[in-house]
Coordinates of C-alpha atoms in Angstrom, one line a residue:
X1 CA 120.4 50.8 123.5
X2 CA 117.6 53.2 124.6
X3 CA 115.1 51.7 126.9
X4 CA 112.3 52.7 129.2
X5 CA 110.7 51.3 132.2
X6 CA 107.0 50.2 131.8
X7 CA 104.9 49.9 134.9
X8 CA 102.3 47.1 134.5
X9 CA 99.6 48.0 137.1
X10 CA 97.3 45.3 138.4
X11 CA 93.7 45.7 137.7
X12 CA 91.8 45.3 141.0
X13 CA 89.6 42.2 140.8
X14 CA 85.8 42.1 141.1
X15 CA 86.0 40.3 144.5
X16 CA 88.3 42.8 146.2
X17 CA 87.6 42.4 149.9
X18 CA 89.0 42.9 153.4
X19 CA 89.5 39.5 155.0
X20 CA 92.6 40.3 157.1
X21 CA 94.4 37.2 155.6
X22 CA 97.9 38.6 155.6
X23 CA 99.6 38.1 159.0
X24 CA 102.5 40.6 159.3
X25 CA 100.7 43.2 157.2
X26 CA 99.4 45.7 159.7
X27 CA 97.0 47.5 157.4
X28 CA 95.5 44.2 156.2
X29 CA 94.9 43.0 159.8
X30 CA 93.6 46.4 161.0
X31 CA 90.8 46.5 158.4
X32 CA 89.7 42.9 158.5
X33 CA 86.0 42.4 158.1
X34 CA 85.4 46.0 156.8
X35 CA 83.1 46.5 153.8
X36 CA 85.0 46.9 150.6
X37 CA 84.1 48.7 147.4
X38 CA 85.6 46.8 144.4
X39 CA 84.3 49.3 141.8
X40 CA 85.9 52.2 143.6
X41 CA 89.1 50.2 144.0
X42 CA 89.5 49.4 140.3
X43 CA 88.7 53.0 139.2
X44 CA 91.2 54.4 141.7
X45 CA 93.8 52.1 140.2
X46 CA 92.9 53.0 136.7
X47 CA 93.0 56.8 137.5
X48 CA 96.6 56.3 138.7
X49 CA 97.5 54.4 135.5
X50 CA 96.0 57.2 133.4
X51 CA 97.9 59.9 135.3
X52 CA 101.2 58.1 134.7
X53 CA 100.4 57.9 131.0
X54 CA 99.4 61.6 131.0
X55 CA 102.9 62.3 132.4
X56 CA 104.3 60.8 129.2
X57 CA 105.2 57.4 130.7
X58 CA 104.4 54.1 129.0
X59 CA 101.8 52.3 131.1
X60 CA 100.7 48.7 131.0
X61 CA 97.8 46.7 132.5
X62 CA 98.0 43.4 134.4
X63 CA 94.7 41.4 134.5
X64 CA 93.3 40.1 137.7
X65 CA 92.9 36.4 138.6
X66 CA 89.7 34.4 138.5
X67 CA 88.1 34.3 141.9
X68 CA 86.8 32.3 143.7
X69 CA 89.3 29.6 143.0
X70 CA 86.8 26.7 142.7
X71 CA 89.5 24.2 141.7
X72 CA 91.1 24.6 145.2
X73 CA 87.8 24.2 147.0
X74 CA 87.1 21.0 145.1
X75 CA 90.6 19.7 145.9
X76 CA 89.7 20.4 149.5
X77 CA 86.6 18.2 149.4
X78 CA 83.7 20.5 148.5
X79 CA 81.5 18.8 145.9
X80 CA 78.6 19.6 143.6
X81 CA 78.0 22.4 141.0
X82 CA 79.5 25.8 141.5
X83 CA 76.7 27.1 143.7
X84 CA 76.8 24.0 145.9
X85 CA 80.6 24.2 146.3
X86 CA 80.3 27.8 147.5
X87 CA 77.4 27.1 149.8
X88 CA 79.1 24.2 151.4
X89 CA 82.4 26.1 151.9
X90 CA 80.6 29.1 153.3
X91 CA 78.9 26.9 155.9
X92 CA 81.9 24.8 156.7
X93 CA 84.8 27.3 156.6
X94 CA 83.9 30.9 155.7
X95 CA 87.5 32.0 156.3
X96 CA 88.7 29.5 153.7
X97 CA 86.1 30.6 151.3
X98 CA 87.2 34.3 151.6
X99 CA 90.8 33.2 151.0
X100 CA 89.7 31.6 147.8
X101 CA 87.9 34.9 146.9
X102 CA 91.0 37.0 147.6
X103 CA 91.8 39.6 145.0
X104 CA 95.4 40.0 146.2
X105 CA 96.8 39.4 142.7
X106 CA 96.1 43.2 142.3
X107 CA 99.5 43.8 143.9
X108 CA 101.6 42.9 140.9
X109 CA 104.8 43.9 142.7
X110 CA 104.4 40.4 144.1
X111 CA 103.6 38.8 140.7
X112 CA 107.1 38.1 139.6
X113 CA 110.8 39.0 139.5
X114 CA 111.9 40.6 136.2
X115 CA 115.5 41.0 135.0
X116 CA 116.0 43.3 132.0
X117 CA 118.1 42.2 129.1
X118 CA 121.2 44.4 129.8
X119 CA 121.7 42.5 133.1
X120 CA 121.5 38.9 131.7
X121 CA 124.1 36.9 130.0
X122 CA 121.8 35.8 127.2
X123 CA 120.4 39.3 126.5
X124 CA 116.8 38.3 127.2
X125 CA 114.3 39.7 129.6
X126 CA 113.7 37.0 132.3
X127 CA 110.5 36.5 134.3
X128 CA 109.9 34.2 137.2
X129 CA 106.4 34.2 138.8
X130 CA 106.6 34.4 142.6
X131 CA 105.4 31.3 144.5
X132 CA 104.0 33.4 147.4
X133 CA 103.9 30.3 149.6
X134 CA 104.0 32.1 152.9
X135 CA 100.2 32.9 152.6
X136 CA 97.6 30.4 151.5
X137 CA 95.5 32.9 149.6
X138 CA 98.5 34.2 147.6
X139 CA 99.9 30.7 147.0
X140 CA 97.0 30.2 144.6
X141 CA 98.4 32.7 142.2
X142 CA 101.7 31.5 140.5
X143 CA 100.2 29.3 137.7
X144 CA 97.8 32.0 136.5
X145 CA 100.5 34.6 136.8
X146 CA 102.8 32.6 134.6
X147 CA 100.0 32.2 132.0
X148 CA 99.3 36.0 132.1
X149 CA 103.0 36.8 131.7
X150 CA 103.3 34.5 128.7
X151 CA 100.2 36.1 127.2
X152 CA 101.7 39.6 127.6
X153 CA 105.3 38.9 126.8
X154 CA 104.8 36.2 124.2
X155 CA 107.9 36.4 122.0
X156 CA 110.6 33.8 122.7
X157 CA 113.2 35.8 120.9
X158 CA 113.1 38.5 123.6
X159 CA 111.5 37.0 126.7
X160 CA 112.3 34.0 128.8
X161 CA 109.7 32.6 131.3
X162 CA 110.5 30.3 134.2
X163 CA 108.3 28.2 136.4
X164 CA 107.8 29.5 140.0
X165 CA 110.2 28.1 142.6
X166 CA 109.3 25.0 144.6
X167 CA 106.4 25.5 146.9
X168 CA 108.2 24.5 150.1
X169 CA 108.9 27.3 152.5
X170 CA 112.7 26.9 152.0
X171 CA 112.2 28.9 148.8
X172 CA 109.7 31.5 149.8
X173 CA 109.6 34.0 146.9
X174 CA 107.6 37.2 147.0
X175 CA 108.7 38.6 143.6
X176 CA 109.6 42.2 142.8
X177 CA 108.5 43.5 146.2
X178 CA 112.0 42.4 147.4
X179 CA 113.9 43.4 144.2
X180 CA 115.2 46.8 143.2
X181 CA 117.3 47.7 140.2
X182 CA 119.8 50.6 140.1
X183 CA 121.3 51.9 136.9
X184 CA 122.5 54.9 135.0
X185 CA 119.5 54.5 132.6
X186 CA 117.1 51.6 132.0
X187 CA 118.8 50.5 128.8
X188 CA 122.3 50.1 130.4
X189 CA 123.6 47.3 132.6
X190 CA 122.3 47.8 136.2
X191 CA 122.7 46.4 139.7
X192 CA 119.9 44.2 140.9
X193 CA 119.3 44.3 144.6
X194 CA 117.8 41.1 146.0
X195 CA 116.6 41.6 149.6
X196 CA 115.8 38.6 151.8
X197 CA 114.3 38.3 155.2
X198 CA 116.0 35.1 156.5
X199 CA 117.8 32.0 155.4
X200 CA 116.0 28.6 155.3
X201 CA 119.2 26.6 155.7
X202 CA 121.7 28.8 157.5
X203 CA 120.6 29.0 161.1
X204 CA 123.5 31.4 161.9
X205 CA 121.7 34.2 160.2
X206 CA 119.3 36.3 162.4
X207 CA 115.6 36.3 161.6
X208 CA 112.5 38.1 162.8
X209 CA 110.8 36.9 165.9
X210 CA 107.2 38.1 165.7
X211 CA 106.3 38.1 162.0
X212 CA 107.5 35.7 159.3
X213 CA 110.2 36.5 156.8
X214 CA 108.6 35.9 153.5
X215 CA 111.6 36.1 151.2
X216 CA 114.4 33.6 151.7
X217 CA 118.1 33.9 150.8
X218 CA 117.8 30.6 148.9
X219 CA 114.9 31.9 146.8
X220 CA 116.9 35.0 145.8
X221 CA 119.9 33.0 144.9
X222 CA 117.8 30.7 142.7
X223 CA 116.3 33.6 140.8
X224 CA 119.8 35.0 140.1
X225 CA 120.7 31.6 138.6
X226 CA 117.5 31.1 136.6
X227 CA 117.7 34.6 135.2
X228 CA 121.4 34.1 134.2
X229 CA 122.2 37.4 135.7
X230 CA 125.8 38.7 135.3
X231 CA 127.8 38.4 138.4
X232 CA 128.5 42.1 138.4
X233 CA 124.7 42.9 138.2
X234 CA 123.6 41.2 141.4
X235 CA 123.9 41.8 145.1
X236 CA 122.1 40.1 148.0
X237 CA 121.2 42.0 151.1
X238 CA 119.3 41.1 154.3
X239 CA 116.3 43.2 155.4
X240 CA 116.5 44.3 159.0
X241 CA 114.6 41.7 161.0
X242 CA 113.6 44.2 163.6
X243 CA 111.5 46.2 161.1
X244 CA 109.9 43.0 159.8
X245 CA 108.6 42.6 163.3
X246 CA 107.2 46.1 163.1
X247 CA 105.0 45.4 160.1
X248 CA 107.6 45.9 157.3
X249 CA 106.6 42.6 155.6
X250 CA 108.4 43.4 152.2
X251 CA 111.4 45.5 151.3
X252 CA 109.2 47.8 149.3
X253 CA 107.6 49.0 152.5
X254 CA 111.0 50.4 153.7
X255 CA 112.9 51.1 150.5
X256 CA 112.4 52.1 146.8
X257 CA 114.8 52.5 144.0
X258 CA 114.8 53.9 140.5
X259 CA 117.6 54.4 138.0
X260 CA 120.5 56.0 140.1
X261 CA 118.4 56.7 143.2
X262 CA 117.8 54.5 146.3
X263 CA 115.4 55.9 148.8
X264 CA 115.5 53.9 152.0
X265 CA 114.8 54.2 155.7
X266 CA 117.7 54.4 158.1
X267 CA 116.7 51.0 159.5
X268 CA 115.9 49.2 156.2
X269 CA 118.8 46.8 156.0
X270 CA 120.7 44.6 158.5
X271 CA 124.0 46.2 159.2
X272 CA 122.9 49.2 157.2
X273 CA 126.2 51.1 157.0
X274 CA 128.0 48.1 155.5
X275 CA 125.1 47.3 153.3
X276 CA 125.0 50.7 151.7
X277 CA 128.8 50.7 151.3
X278 CA 128.4 47.4 149.5
X279 CA 125.8 48.9 147.1
X280 CA 128.1 51.8 146.3
X281 CA 131.0 49.5 145.6
X282 CA 129.0 47.2 143.4
X283 CA 127.2 49.9 141.4
X284 CA 128.2 49.5 137.8
X285 CA 127.1 52.9 136.4
X286 CA 129.0 56.0 135.7
X287 CA 126.5 58.5 137.0
X288 CA 126.4 59.6 140.6
X289 CA 124.5 57.2 142.8
X290 CA 122.1 58.9 145.1
X291 CA 121.3 57.0 148.3
X292 CA 118.8 59.0 150.3
X293 CA 118.7 57.6 153.8
X294 CA 115.7 58.8 155.8
X295 CA 116.5 59.2 159.5
X296 CA 114.3 57.6 162.1
X297 CA 114.3 61.0 163.9
X298 CA 112.3 62.4 161.0
X299 CA 110.2 59.5 159.9
X300 CA 109.6 56.7 162.4
X301 CA 109.0 53.1 161.4
X302 CA 105.4 53.4 162.5
X303 CA 105.0 56.5 160.3
X304 CA 106.7 54.7 157.4
X305 CA 104.3 51.8 157.7
X306 CA 101.1 53.8 158.2
X307 CA 101.8 56.2 155.4
X308 CA 103.6 53.8 153.0
X309 CA 106.1 56.5 152.1
X310 CA 108.5 53.9 150.8
X311 CA 105.7 52.0 148.9
X312 CA 105.5 55.1 146.7
X313 CA 106.6 54.8 143.1
X314 CA 109.7 56.5 141.8
X315 CA 109.5 57.2 138.1
X316 CA 111.9 58.9 135.7
X317 CA 110.7 62.0 133.9
X318 CA 112.7 64.0 131.3
X319 CA 116.0 65.8 132.0
X320 CA 117.1 63.3 134.7
X321 CA 114.3 64.3 137.1
X322 CA 112.1 62.0 139.1
X323 CA 108.5 62.0 140.4
X324 CA 107.5 60.4 143.7
X325 CA 104.0 58.9 143.3
X326 CA 102.7 58.7 146.8
X327 CA 99.5 57.7 148.5
X328 CA 97.4 60.5 150.1
X329 CA 98.2 59.0 153.5
X330 CA 101.7 60.6 153.1
X331 CA 100.1 64.0 152.7
X332 CA 98.1 63.5 155.8
X333 CA 101.0 62.4 158.0
X334 CA 102.7 65.6 159.3
X335 CA 106.2 64.0 159.7
X336 CA 106.1 62.3 156.3
X337 CA 104.7 65.3 154.5
X338 CA 107.5 67.5 156.0
X339 CA 110.2 65.1 155.0
X340 CA 108.9 64.9 151.4
X341 CA 108.8 68.7 151.1
X342 CA 112.4 68.8 152.4
X343 CA 113.5 66.0 150.0
X344 CA 112.2 67.4 146.8
X345 CA 114.1 70.7 147.2
X346 CA 117.3 68.9 148.2
X347 CA 120.2 68.1 145.9
X348 CA 118.9 64.9 144.3
X349 CA 116.9 63.9 141.2
X350 CA 113.5 63.6 143.1
X351 CA 112.0 67.1 142.5
X352 CA 108.2 66.4 142.3
X353 CA 105.6 64.6 144.3
X354 CA 102.0 63.6 143.3
X355 CA 99.5 62.2 145.8
X356 CA 96.9 59.7 144.8
X357 CA 93.7 58.4 146.5
X358 CA 94.3 54.7 146.7
X359 CA 92.3 54.1 149.9
X360 CA 90.7 50.8 148.9
X361 CA 94.2 49.3 148.2
X362 CA 95.9 51.0 151.2
X363 CA 93.3 49.7 153.7
X364 CA 94.3 46.2 152.6
X365 CA 98.0 46.9 152.9
X366 CA 99.1 47.9 149.4
X367 CA 100.3 51.3 148.2
X368 CA 101.3 52.6 144.7
X369 CA 104.4 50.5 144.4
X370 CA 102.5 47.3 145.4
X371 CA 100.2 47.9 142.4
X372 CA 102.8 47.7 139.7
X373 CA 105.3 45.3 138.1
X374 CA 108.3 47.2 136.6
X375 CA 109.7 45.9 133.3
X376 CA 112.6 47.7 131.6
X377 CA 112.3 47.3 127.8
X378 CA 114.2 48.5 124.8
X379 CA 112.3 49.5 121.7
X380 CA 112.4 46.1 120.0
X381 CA 111.3 44.3 123.2
X382 CA 108.4 46.8 123.7
X383 CA 107.3 46.3 120.1
X384 CA 107.1 42.5 120.9
X385 CA 104.8 43.0 123.9
X386 CA 101.1 42.2 123.4
X387 CA 99.9 45.7 122.4
X388 CA 96.5 45.3 124.0
X389 CA 97.9 45.4 127.5
X390 CA 99.5 48.9 126.9
X391 CA 97.2 51.6 128.1
X392 CA 96.0 54.4 125.8
X393 CA 93.0 56.7 125.9
X394 CA 90.7 54.2 124.2
X395 CA 91.8 51.3 126.4
X396 CA 91.4 53.5 129.6
X397 CA 87.8 54.4 128.5
X398 CA 87.0 50.8 127.7
X399 CA 88.3 49.5 131.0
X400 CA 86.5 52.1 133.1
X401 CA 83.3 51.2 131.3
X402 CA 84.0 47.5 131.8
X403 CA 84.6 47.9 135.5
X404 CA 81.5 50.1 136.0
X405 CA 79.3 47.5 134.4
X406 CA 80.7 44.5 136.1
X407 CA 81.9 45.5 139.6
X408 CA 79.8 45.8 142.8
X409 CA 80.2 48.9 145.0
X410 CA 80.0 47.0 148.3
X411 CA 81.2 43.6 149.5
X412 CA 80.8 42.2 153.0
X413 CA 81.3 38.8 154.6
X414 CA 77.8 37.5 153.8
X415 CA 78.1 38.3 150.1
X416 CA 80.5 35.4 149.6
X417 CA 77.7 33.0 150.0
X418 CA 76.0 34.4 146.9
X419 CA 76.8 32.3 143.8
X420 CA 75.9 35.3 141.7
X421 CA 79.2 37.0 142.8
X422 CA 81.1 34.1 141.1
X423 CA 79.1 34.4 137.9
X424 CA 79.6 38.2 137.8
X425 CA 83.3 37.9 138.4
X426 CA 83.8 35.2 135.8
X427 CA 81.7 37.0 133.2
X428 CA 83.8 40.2 133.8
X429 CA 87.0 38.3 133.2
X430 CA 85.7 36.5 130.2
X431 CA 85.0 39.9 128.6
X432 CA 88.4 41.2 129.8
X433 CA 90.3 38.4 128.0
X434 CA 88.9 39.8 124.7
X435 CA 89.7 43.5 125.7
X436 CA 93.3 42.6 126.4
X437 CA 93.7 39.7 123.9
X438 CA 94.8 37.2 126.6
X439 CA 93.5 34.0 125.1
X440 CA 92.6 31.2 127.5
X441 CA 94.5 32.3 130.6
X442 CA 91.7 31.6 133.0
X443 CA 91.0 27.9 134.0
X444 CA 87.2 28.3 134.4
X445 CA 84.1 27.6 132.4
X446 CA 80.9 29.5 132.9
X447 CA 78.1 27.2 133.9
X448 CA 75.0 27.3 131.8

């Protein structure tokens, strides 16, 4: 059956800030305590979404989460009305407060793992929200993510939703950032690559030394079971622990796949030669599988991390050609720019590149691929999606107007003591639920 891949991009939240909360994410740590511009960030993201739609692609929108998370602050002993809770938290633990203000849900590649219906034994599209338990600020997301997914994909005939995995670190799950699907076309049975950083139970497997491995083998195995994935449609690979220690905190910082193309760095996987041979052997399609292995001699790990070459999007255009959607940082890096120019004239489906200004996201450690959740849907499944989360010209205009009215153009450390920021943020999301027909997905009530 004909199908297409819809990218659901995360709308950057009103409290987008640089708190340096993500140990192991070099860009996040390097820009800690800088001033952020939430309005610029959300408009940059919307511009990318519109550009994809203008290319003829179906583009979706994923709503941000309610921040600050007052429920967590109250669970941690801060009492009083909303303003008092914020004031007490700011005085007692400003780093904790900033974590509760984090807008990290904008990176929807971490929102969930999605298995399309051609790969599952029951013929449904399966969703499991990531537990993100490696980082406190991200561990606040799974329940809201699940509610959002159910509000967007709300037809039980086509969609199956699963609770996030147990919060214990044994089942650390970071969602689609460690999941890639290879296939002849989006409507045909594919091969789902699950990439883990370490095993929680098997001490014989190597693991990174400096930075944590956020995705465990056990979590990936559990997702395969929950999604009822065909045995022939799954393969588990280990990320190279050495590159994790160099700031490659997710697989999508070192590899990206789309349809019958896998673009990866020479050092992406543990025992890479064998890993790539295993992928070729397991691939279930009939078309030629293109594995583009970028040599270290042309693009170093440092250049890959600083430019986010592999955190670019690969999207299918007509006539079996693909577009690389890259951040402007790739254009500014001489080695990366030279490699891209070489790649798009080589014998492979990637024949175009388009660069985007995503500086607000990039400075916090997320490139184009971080901002989107990929969902392959056939025509019946797409018709069952909440239509208000699909971007069109009118929705784009409405969202730009909404963001311009509600978002600040500057946020610094002291702004988090201001209870007006909470009110502004909650009011913005209250209006957004109506724009996107999301119902009561947010667990807050605006104080009178």
